[in-house]
Coordinates of C-alpha atoms in Angstrom, one line a residue:
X1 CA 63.9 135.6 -10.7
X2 CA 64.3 138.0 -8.2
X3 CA 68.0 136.9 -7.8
X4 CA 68.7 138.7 -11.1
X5 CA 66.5 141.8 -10.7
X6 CA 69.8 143.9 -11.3
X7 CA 71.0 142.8 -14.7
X8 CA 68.8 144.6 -17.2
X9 CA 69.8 146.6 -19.9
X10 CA 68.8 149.7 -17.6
X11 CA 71.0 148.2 -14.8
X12 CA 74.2 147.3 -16.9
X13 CA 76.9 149.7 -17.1
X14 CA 79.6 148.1 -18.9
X15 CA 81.0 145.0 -19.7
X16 CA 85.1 143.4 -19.9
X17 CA 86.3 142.2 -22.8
X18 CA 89.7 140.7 -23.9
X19 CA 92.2 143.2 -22.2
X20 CA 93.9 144.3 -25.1
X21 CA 93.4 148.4 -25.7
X22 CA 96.1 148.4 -28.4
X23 CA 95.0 146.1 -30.6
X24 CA 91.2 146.8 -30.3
X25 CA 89.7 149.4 -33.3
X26 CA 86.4 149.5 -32.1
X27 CA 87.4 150.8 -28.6
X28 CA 89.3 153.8 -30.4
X29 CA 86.3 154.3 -32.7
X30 CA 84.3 154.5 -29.7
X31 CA 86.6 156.7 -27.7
X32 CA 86.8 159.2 -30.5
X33 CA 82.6 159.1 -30.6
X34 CA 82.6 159.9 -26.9
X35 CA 85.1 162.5 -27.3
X36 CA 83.1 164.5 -30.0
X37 CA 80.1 163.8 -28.0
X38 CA 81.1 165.7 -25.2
X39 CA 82.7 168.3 -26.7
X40 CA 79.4 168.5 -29.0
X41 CA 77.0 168.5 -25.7
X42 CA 79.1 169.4 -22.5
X43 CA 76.8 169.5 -19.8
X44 CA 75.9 166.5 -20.5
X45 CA 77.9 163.5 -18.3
X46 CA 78.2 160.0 -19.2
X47 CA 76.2 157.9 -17.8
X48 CA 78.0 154.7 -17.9
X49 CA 82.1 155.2 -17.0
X50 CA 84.1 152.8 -17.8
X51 CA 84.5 151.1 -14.0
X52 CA 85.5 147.6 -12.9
X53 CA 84.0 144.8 -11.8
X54 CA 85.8 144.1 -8.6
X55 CA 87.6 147.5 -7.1
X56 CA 90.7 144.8 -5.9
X57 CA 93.7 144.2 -7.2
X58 CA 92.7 141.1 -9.3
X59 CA 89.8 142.7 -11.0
X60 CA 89.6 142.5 -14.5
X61 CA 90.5 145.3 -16.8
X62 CA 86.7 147.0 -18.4
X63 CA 86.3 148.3 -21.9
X64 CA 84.2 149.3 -24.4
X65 CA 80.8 147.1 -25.9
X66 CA 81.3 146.3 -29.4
X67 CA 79.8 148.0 -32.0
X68 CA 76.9 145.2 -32.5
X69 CA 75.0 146.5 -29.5
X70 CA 72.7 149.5 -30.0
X71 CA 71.8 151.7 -27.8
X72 CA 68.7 154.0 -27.2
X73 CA 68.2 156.6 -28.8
X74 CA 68.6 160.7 -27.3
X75 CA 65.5 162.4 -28.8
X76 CA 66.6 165.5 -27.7
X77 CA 69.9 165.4 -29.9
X78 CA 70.2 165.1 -34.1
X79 CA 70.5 161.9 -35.9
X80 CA 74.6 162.2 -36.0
X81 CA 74.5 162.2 -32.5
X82 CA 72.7 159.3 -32.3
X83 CA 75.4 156.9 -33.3
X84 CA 76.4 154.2 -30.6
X85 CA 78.9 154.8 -28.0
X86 CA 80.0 153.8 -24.7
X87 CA 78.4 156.9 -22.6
X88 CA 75.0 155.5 -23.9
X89 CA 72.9 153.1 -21.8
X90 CA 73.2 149.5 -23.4
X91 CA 69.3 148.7 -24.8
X92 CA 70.2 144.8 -25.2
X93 CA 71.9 142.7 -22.7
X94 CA 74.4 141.1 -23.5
X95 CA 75.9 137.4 -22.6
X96 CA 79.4 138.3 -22.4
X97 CA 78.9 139.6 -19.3
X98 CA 81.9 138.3 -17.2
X99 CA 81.2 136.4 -14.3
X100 CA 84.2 135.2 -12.6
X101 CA 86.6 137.7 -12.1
X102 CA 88.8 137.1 -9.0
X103 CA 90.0 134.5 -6.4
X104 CA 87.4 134.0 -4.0
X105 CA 86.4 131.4 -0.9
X106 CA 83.7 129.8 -0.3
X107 CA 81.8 131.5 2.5
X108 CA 82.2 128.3 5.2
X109 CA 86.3 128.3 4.7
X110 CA 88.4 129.8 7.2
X111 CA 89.5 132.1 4.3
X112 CA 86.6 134.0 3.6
X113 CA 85.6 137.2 5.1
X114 CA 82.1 136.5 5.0
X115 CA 82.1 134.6 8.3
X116 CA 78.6 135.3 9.6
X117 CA 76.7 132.7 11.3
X118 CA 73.5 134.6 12.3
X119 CA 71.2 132.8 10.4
X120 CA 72.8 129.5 12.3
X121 CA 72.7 130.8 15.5
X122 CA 68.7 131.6 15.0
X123 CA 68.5 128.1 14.1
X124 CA 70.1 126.8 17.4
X125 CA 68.2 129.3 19.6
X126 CA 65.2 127.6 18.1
X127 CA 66.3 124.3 18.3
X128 CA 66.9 124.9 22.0
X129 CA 63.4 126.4 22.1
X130 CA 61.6 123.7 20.9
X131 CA 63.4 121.0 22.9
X132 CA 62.6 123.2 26.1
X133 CA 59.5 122.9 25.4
X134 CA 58.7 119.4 24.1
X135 CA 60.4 118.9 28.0
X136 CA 58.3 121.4 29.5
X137 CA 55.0 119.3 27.7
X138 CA 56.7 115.9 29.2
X139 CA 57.5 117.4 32.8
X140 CA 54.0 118.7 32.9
X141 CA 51.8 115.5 31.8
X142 CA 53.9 113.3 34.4
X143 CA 54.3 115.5 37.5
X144 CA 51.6 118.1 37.2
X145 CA 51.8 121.4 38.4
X146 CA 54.3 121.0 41.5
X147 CA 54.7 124.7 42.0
X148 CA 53.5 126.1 46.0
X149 CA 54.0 130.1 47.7
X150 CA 57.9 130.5 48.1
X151 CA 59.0 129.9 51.4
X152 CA 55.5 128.5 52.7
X153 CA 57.6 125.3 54.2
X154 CA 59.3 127.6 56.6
X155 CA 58.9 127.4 59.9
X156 CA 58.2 130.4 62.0
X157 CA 61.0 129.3 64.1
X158 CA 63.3 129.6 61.5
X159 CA 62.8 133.3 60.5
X160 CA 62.8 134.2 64.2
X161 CA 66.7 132.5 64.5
X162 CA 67.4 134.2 61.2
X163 CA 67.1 137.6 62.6
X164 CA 68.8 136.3 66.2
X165 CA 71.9 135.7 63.7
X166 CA 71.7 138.6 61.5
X167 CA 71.3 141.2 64.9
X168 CA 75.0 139.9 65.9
X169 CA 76.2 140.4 63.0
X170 CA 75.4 143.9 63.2
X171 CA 76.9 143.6 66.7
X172 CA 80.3 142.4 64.9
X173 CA 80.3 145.6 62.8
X174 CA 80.0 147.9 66.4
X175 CA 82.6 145.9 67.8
X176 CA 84.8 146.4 64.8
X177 CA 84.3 150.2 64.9
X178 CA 84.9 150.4 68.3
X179 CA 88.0 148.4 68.2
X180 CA 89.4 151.0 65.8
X181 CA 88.1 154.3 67.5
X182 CA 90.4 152.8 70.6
X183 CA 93.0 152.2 68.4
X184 CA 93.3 155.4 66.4
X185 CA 94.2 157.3 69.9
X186 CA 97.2 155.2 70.9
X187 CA 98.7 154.7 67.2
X188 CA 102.1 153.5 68.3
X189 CA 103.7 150.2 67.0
X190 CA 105.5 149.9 69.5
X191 CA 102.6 150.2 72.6
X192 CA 100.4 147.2 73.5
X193 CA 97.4 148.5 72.4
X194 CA 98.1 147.2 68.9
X195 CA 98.8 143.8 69.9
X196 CA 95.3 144.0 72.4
X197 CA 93.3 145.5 69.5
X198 CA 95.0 142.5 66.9
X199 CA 93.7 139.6 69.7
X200 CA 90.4 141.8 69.9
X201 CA 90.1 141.8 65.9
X202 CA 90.7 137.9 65.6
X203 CA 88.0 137.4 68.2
X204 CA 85.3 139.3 67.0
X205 CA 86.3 138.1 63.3
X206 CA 86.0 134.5 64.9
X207 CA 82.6 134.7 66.0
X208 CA 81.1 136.6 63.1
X209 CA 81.2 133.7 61.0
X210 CA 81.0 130.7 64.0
X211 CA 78.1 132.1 65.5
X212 CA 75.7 132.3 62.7
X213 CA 77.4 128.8 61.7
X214 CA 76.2 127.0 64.8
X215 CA 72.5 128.9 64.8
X216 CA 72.2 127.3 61.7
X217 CA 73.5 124.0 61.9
X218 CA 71.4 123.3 65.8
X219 CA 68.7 125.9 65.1
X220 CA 67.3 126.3 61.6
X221 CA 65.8 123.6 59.6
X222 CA 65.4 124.8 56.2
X223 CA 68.1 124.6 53.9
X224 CA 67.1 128.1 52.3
X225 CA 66.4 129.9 55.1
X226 CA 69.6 128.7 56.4
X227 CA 71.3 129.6 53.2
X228 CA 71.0 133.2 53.5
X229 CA 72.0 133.5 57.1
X230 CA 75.4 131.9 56.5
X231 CA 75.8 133.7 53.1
X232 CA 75.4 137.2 54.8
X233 CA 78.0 136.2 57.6
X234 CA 80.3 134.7 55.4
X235 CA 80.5 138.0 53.5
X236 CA 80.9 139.7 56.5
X237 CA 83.7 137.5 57.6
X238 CA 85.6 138.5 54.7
X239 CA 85.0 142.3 55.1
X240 CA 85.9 142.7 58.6
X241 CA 89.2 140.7 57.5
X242 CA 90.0 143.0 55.0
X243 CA 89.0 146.4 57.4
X244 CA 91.2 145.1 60.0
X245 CA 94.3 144.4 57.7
X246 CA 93.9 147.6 56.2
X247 CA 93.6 149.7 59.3
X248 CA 96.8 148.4 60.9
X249 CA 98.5 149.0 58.1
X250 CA 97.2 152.8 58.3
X251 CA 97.2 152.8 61.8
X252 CA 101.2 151.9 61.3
X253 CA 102.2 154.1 59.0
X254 CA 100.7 156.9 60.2
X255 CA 102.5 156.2 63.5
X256 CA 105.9 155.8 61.8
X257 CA 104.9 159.1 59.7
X258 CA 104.9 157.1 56.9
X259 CA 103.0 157.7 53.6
X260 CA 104.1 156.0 50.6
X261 CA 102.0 156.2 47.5
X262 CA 99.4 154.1 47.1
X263 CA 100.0 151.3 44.7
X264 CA 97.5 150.7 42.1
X265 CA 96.2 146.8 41.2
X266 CA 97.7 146.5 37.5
X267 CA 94.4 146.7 36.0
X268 CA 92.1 148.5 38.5
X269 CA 91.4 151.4 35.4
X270 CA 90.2 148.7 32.5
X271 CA 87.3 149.3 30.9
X272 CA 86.7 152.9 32.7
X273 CA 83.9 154.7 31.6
X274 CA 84.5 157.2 28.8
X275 CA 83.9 160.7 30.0
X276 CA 84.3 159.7 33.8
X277 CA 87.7 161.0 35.3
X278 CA 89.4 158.8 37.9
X279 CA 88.0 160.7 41.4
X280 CA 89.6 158.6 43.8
X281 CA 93.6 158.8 44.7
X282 CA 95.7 156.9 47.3
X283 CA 95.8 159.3 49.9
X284 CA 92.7 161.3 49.1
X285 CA 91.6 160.0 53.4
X286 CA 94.7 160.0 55.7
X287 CA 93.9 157.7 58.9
X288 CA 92.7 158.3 61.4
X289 CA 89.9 160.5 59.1
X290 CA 88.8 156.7 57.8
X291 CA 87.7 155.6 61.2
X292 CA 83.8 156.8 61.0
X293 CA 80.8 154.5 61.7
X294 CA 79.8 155.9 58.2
X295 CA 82.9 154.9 56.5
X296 CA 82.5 151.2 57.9
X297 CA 78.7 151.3 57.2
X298 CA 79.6 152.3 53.5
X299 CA 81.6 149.6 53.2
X300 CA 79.9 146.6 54.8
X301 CA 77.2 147.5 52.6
X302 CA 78.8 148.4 49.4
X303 CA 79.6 145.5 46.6
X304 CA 83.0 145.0 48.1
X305 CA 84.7 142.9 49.6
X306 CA 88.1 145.5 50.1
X307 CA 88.6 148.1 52.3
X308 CA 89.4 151.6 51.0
X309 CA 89.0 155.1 53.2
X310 CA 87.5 156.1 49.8
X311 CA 85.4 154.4 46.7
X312 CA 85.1 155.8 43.1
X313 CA 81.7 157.5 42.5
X314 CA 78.7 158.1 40.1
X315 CA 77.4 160.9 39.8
X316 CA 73.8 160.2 40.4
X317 CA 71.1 157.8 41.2
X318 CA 69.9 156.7 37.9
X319 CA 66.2 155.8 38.3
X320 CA 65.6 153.8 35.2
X321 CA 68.8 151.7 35.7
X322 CA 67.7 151.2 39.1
X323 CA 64.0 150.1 38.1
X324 CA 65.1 147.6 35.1
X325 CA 67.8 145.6 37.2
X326 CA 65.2 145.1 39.8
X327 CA 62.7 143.6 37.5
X328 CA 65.5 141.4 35.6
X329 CA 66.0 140.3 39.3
X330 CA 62.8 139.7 40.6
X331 CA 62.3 137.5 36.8
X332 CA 65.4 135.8 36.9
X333 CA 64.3 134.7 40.9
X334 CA 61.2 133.8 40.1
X335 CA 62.5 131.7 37.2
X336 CA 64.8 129.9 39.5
X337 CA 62.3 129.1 41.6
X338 CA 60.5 127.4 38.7
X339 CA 63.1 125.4 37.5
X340 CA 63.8 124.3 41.3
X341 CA 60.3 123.3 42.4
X342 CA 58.8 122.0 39.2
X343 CA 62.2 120.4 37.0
X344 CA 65.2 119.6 39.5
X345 CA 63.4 118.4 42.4
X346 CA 61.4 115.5 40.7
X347 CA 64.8 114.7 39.1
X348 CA 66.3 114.6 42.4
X349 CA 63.8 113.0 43.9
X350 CA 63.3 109.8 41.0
X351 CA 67.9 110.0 41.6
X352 CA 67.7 108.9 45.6
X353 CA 67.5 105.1 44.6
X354 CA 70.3 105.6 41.8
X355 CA 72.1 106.5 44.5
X356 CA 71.8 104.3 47.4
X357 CA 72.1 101.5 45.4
X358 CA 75.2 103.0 43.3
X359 CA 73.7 102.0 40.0
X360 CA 76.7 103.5 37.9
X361 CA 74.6 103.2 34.6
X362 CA 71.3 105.2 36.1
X363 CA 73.3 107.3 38.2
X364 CA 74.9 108.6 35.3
X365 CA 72.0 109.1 33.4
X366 CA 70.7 111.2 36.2
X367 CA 73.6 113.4 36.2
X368 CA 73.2 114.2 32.7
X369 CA 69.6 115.0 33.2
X370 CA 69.9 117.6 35.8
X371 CA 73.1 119.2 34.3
X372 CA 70.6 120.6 31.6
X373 CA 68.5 122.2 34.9
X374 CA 71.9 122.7 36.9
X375 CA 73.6 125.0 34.3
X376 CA 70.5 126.9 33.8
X377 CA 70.0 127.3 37.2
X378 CA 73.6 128.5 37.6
X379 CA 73.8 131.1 35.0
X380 CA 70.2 132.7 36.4
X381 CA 72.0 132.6 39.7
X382 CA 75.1 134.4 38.7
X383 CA 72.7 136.8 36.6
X384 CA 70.6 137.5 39.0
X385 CA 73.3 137.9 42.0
X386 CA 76.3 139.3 40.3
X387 CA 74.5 141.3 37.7
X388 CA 71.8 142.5 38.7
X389 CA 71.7 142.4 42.9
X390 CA 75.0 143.9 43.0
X391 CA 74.4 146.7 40.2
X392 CA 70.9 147.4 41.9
X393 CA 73.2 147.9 45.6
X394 CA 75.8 149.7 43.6
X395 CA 73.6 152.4 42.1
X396 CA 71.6 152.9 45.1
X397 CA 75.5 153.7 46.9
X398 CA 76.4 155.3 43.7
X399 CA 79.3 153.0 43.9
X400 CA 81.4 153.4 40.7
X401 CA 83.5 150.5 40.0
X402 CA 81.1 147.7 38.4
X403 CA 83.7 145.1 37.5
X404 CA 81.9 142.5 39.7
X405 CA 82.8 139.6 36.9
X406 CA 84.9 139.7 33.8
X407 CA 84.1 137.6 30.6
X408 CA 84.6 134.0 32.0
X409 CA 82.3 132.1 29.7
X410 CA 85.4 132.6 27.5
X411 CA 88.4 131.1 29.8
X412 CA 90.7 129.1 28.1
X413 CA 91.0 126.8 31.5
X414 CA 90.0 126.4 34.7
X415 CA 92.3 128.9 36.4
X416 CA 91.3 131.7 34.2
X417 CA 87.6 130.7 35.3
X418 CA 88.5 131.5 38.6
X419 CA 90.2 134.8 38.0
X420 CA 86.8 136.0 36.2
X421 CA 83.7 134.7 37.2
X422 CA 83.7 136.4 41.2
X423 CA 86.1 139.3 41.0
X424 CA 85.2 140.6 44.5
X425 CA 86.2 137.0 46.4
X426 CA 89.4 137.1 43.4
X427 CA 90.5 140.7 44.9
X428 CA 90.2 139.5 48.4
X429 CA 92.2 136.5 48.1
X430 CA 94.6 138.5 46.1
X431 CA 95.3 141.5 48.4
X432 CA 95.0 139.8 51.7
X433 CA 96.2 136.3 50.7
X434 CA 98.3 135.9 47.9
X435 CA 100.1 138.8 47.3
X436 CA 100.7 139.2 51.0
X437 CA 102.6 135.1 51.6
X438 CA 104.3 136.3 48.0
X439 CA 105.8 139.2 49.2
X440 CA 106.0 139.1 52.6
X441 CA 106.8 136.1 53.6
X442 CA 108.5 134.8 50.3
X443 CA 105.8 131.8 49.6
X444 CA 106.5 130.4 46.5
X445 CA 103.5 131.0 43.9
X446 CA 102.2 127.6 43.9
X447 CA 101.8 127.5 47.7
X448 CA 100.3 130.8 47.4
X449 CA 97.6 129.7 45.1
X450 CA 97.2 125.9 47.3
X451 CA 96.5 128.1 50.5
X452 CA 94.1 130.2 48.7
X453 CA 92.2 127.6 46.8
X454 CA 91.8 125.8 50.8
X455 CA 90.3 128.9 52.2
X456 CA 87.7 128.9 49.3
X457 CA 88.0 125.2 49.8
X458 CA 86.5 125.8 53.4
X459 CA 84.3 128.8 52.4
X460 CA 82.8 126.1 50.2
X461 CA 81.8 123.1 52.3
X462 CA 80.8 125.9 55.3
X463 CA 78.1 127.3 52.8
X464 CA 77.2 124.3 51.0
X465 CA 76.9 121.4 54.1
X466 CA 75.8 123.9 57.1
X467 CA 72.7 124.5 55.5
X468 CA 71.6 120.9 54.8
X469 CA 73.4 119.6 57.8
X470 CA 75.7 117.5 55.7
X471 CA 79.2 117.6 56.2
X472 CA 80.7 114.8 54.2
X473 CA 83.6 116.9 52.5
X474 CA 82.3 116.4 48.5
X475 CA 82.4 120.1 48.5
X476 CA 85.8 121.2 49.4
X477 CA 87.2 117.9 47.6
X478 CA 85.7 119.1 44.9
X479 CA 87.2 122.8 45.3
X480 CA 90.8 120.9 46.1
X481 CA 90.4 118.7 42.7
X482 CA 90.5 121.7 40.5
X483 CA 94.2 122.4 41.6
X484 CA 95.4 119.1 39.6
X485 CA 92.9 120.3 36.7
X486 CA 94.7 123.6 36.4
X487 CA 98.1 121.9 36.2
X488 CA 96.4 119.9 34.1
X489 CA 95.4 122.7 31.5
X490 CA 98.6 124.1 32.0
X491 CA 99.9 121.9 29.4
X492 CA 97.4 123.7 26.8
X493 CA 99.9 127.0 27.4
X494 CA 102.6 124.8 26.4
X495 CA 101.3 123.1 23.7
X496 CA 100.1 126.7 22.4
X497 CA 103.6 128.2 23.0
X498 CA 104.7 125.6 21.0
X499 CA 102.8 125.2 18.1
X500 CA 102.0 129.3 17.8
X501 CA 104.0 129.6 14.3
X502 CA 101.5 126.2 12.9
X503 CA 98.2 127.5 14.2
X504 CA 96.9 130.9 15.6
X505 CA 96.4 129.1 19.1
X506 CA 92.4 129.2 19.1
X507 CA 91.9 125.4 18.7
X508 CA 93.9 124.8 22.3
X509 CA 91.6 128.2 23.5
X510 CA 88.9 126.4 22.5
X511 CA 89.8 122.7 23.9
X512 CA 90.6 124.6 27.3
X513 CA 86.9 126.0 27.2
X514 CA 84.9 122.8 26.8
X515 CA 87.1 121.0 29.4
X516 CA 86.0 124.0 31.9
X517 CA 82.5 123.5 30.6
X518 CA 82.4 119.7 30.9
X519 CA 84.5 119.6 34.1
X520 CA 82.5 122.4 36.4
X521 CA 79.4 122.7 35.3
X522 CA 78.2 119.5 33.0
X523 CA 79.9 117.2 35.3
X524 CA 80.6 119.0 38.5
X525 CA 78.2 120.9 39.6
X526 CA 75.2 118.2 39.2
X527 CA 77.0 115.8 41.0
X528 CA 78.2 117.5 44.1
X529 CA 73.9 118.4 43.9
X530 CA 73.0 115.1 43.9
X531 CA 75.4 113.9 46.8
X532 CA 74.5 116.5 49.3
X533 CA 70.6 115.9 47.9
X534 CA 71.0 111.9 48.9
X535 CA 72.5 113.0 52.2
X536 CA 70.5 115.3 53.2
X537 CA 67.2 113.1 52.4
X538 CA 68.6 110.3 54.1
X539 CA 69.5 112.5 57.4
X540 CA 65.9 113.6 57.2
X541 CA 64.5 109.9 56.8
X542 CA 66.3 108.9 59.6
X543 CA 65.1 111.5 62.4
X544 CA 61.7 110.7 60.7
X545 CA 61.5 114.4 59.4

């Protein structure tokens, strides 16, 4: 009933009838009526204009009711005025009213404009609700709670090599300073200094990442613990890259009295903030100004992984900001934690006899089981880390440029995927790696890309099998397999060039987005897990750990 709340005869305006004014006495009778009405009564407006049903272009023409239908009578006016016209309020309703007026879709068809699928996507969050927590009910009545204090497995031993390998990595940041203060007064190409302080830079670069590798791999147990030593030197491996490539290339121009304009990355200015004015220029710092123990400070610290004598900069340390990234942090953390202790590790544990005796059937079935945990895992991990860590480091630095990822969960294939998701190691690759074998040395692209995707190949393994002392390779085999997947999804381009004038190209966009799904994170991810998992347990079995 309440679906038809607005047709009354209070409610109903007017009403289409056969579009023919010409023919059609009774609207001229009425016309005249309303004529002499408000020429009788002028400050008095109709209430009901004669106004369409649809304002579109197919919307049927409206006149006048017939003569039949009554309308209420003005008190305030004489019986002549009382006669029926159109500016009166209809008393009766009337069952002419016309219903179907124009062309229209129905609201599921691609050519409706009505395509909103709220009330569907509530559905599916709920769905996913409910099976979370029939699985949460399930976990909980076969395992118990399996939950114990964070990091109360670690042995004391452990932390104590922890900060033996962090102290030389701060070591590797003097030495890099220092290397740069000697260089800066002898800035000649052509002296031996730069070739010393080159041999000198590859050194100290060498060690900052083999150093903390072999503490971890003869020293350090746990694979956590581990974890976070190697992560920290492998970010500093890539800094101290980038400082001393950018340096010599200061250090050479300034000596050759040099300065070109500094080149801008094609789309280092999207998405900048409205009202913030680009503060930093190319030669804003002239070397040797750069060479501080600040300036390298700022950088090893900031969410970088470039060198630049100067960074773009907020204007203030916004408390708030601040305060809610850290508690989204320290939830999505503690959430990890959860879904590690109490969900993926029974699963990985019930999986080690799927494995050794390569039961294709169950091992599979295991796979699919702790993909639902893996991808979870993995998005609270990039929320937490690229999100929320590095926004927390950059507000506390008041370091301006926030594009630490770009909208991957869109890609379209596996090498957009990989231009998105970690736009600090992207940059890196690109300025010191790419770009340079393009230009420089005249490497075609595809070689480019092969030597890039080995470093990360490397990078990989390192950070993956150091920690659980497993070096079997699954890792940068893994890294090296997506180069035939993005040729692969290449063809996707080429099927969309050529169908473009048939289709509007979002049914190969969205092909190209469940095979990146499917491929890296339903598939992948869980299966390299479950690998190094096997490998690790068995190592541990056999030294009777």
């Amino acid at each position: 009933m309440s679906n038809y709340a607005g047709i009354t005869s209070e409610g109903l305006r007017s009403r289409a009838t056969i579009p023919n004014k010409e023919n059609n006495p009774v609207a001229d009778d009425t016309k005249l009526q309303q004529e002499e009405e408000e020429k009788a009564h002028p400050d008095v407006t109709p209430s009901d204009a004669v106004s369409p049903v649809n304002e579109g272009a197919n919307a049927a023409p409206q006149f006048a009711a017939p003569p039949n239908v009554t309308a209420p009578v003005n008190k305030g006016t004489d019986s002549k005025s009382e006669a029926p016209s159109q500016g009166r309020r209809l008393k009766n309703f009337s069952h002419t009213l016309l219903i179907h007026t124009v062309n229209r879709a129905s609201p599921l068809s691609k050519e409706s404009p009505e395509q909103d699928f709220r009330g569907f996507f509530n559905l599916s969050m709920l769905l996913l609700a409910v099976s979370n927590l029939r699985l949460i009910i399930e976990n909980y009545m076969k395992y118990g709670f399996l939950l114990s204090l964070p990091f109360s497995g670690i042995a004391w031993l452990d932390w104590g090599w922890t900060i033996v390998s962090l102290t030389l990595q701060a070591l590797n940041i003097l030495t890099a300073y220092t290397l740069e203060s000697y260089a800066k007064t002898d800035p000649s190409p052509d002296r031996p200094t730069r070739y010393r302080v080159k041999l000198l830079h590859v050194i100290n670069i060498t060690l900052t990442i083999t150093l903390p590798t072999l503490i971890c791999w003869t020293r350090i147990t746990h694979p956590a613990i581990s974890s976070i030593s190697l992560f920290s030197a492998t970010i500093l491996f890539l800094k101290l890259v980038s400082y001393a490539l950018v340096c010599a290339d200061m250090r050479r121009e300034a000596a050759l009295k040099m300065f070109p304009p500094r080149q801008e990355e094609p789309h280092a200015r999207d998405a900048k903030l409205r009202g913030e004015e680009a503060n930093v220029k190319g030669d804003e710092m002239v070397y040797p100004e750069n060479i501080t123990l600040g300036n390298i400070m700022y950088f090893v610290c900031a969410p970088t992984l470039v060198y630049q004598p100067v960074y773009p900069r907020t204007k203030r340390f916004r408390r708030r900001f601040f305060v809610k990234r850290l508690m989204e942090f320290s939830l999505g953390i503690a959430a990890m934690y959860l879904l590690g202790a109490q969900y993926a590790a029974p699963t990985l544990r019930n999986s080690f006899d799927a494995v050794k005796d390569v039961h294709l059937t169950r091992m599979a079935e295991r796979i699919l089981k702790l993909s639902l945990i893996s991808v979870v895992m993995w998005l609270l991990m990039f929320w937490c880390f690229f999100h929320c860590w590095l926004n927390m480091i950059a507000e506390v630095l008041r370091f301006g440029d926030r594009r630490f990822y770009l909208p991957w969960w869109n890609a379209k294939d596996v090498s957009e995927y990989w231009r998105l998701w970690n736009t600090p190691v992207y940059n890196w690759g690109k300025r010191h790696v790419y770009l340079p074998l393009i230009i420089n040395h005249k490497v075609q692209g595809m070689a480019a890309t092969l030597v890039v995707f080995t470093i990360s190949a490397l990078l990989h393994e390192l950070l993956i099998g150091i920690p659980t002392h497993t070096i079997n390779g699954w890792a940068f085999s893994g890294m090296m397999a997506q180069i035939p997947l993005v040729l692969g999804t290449q063809l996707l381009d080429r099927l969309r060039e050529r169908f473009r004038n048939q289709t509007d190209g979002k049914i190969f966009d969205t092909i190209g987005n469940y095979i990146f799904w499917i491929s890296f994170t339903i598939v992948g991810q869980p299966t390299c897990v479950l690998i190094y998992y096997y490998h690790y347990v068995a190592r541990q079995k056999a030294m009777g750990l």
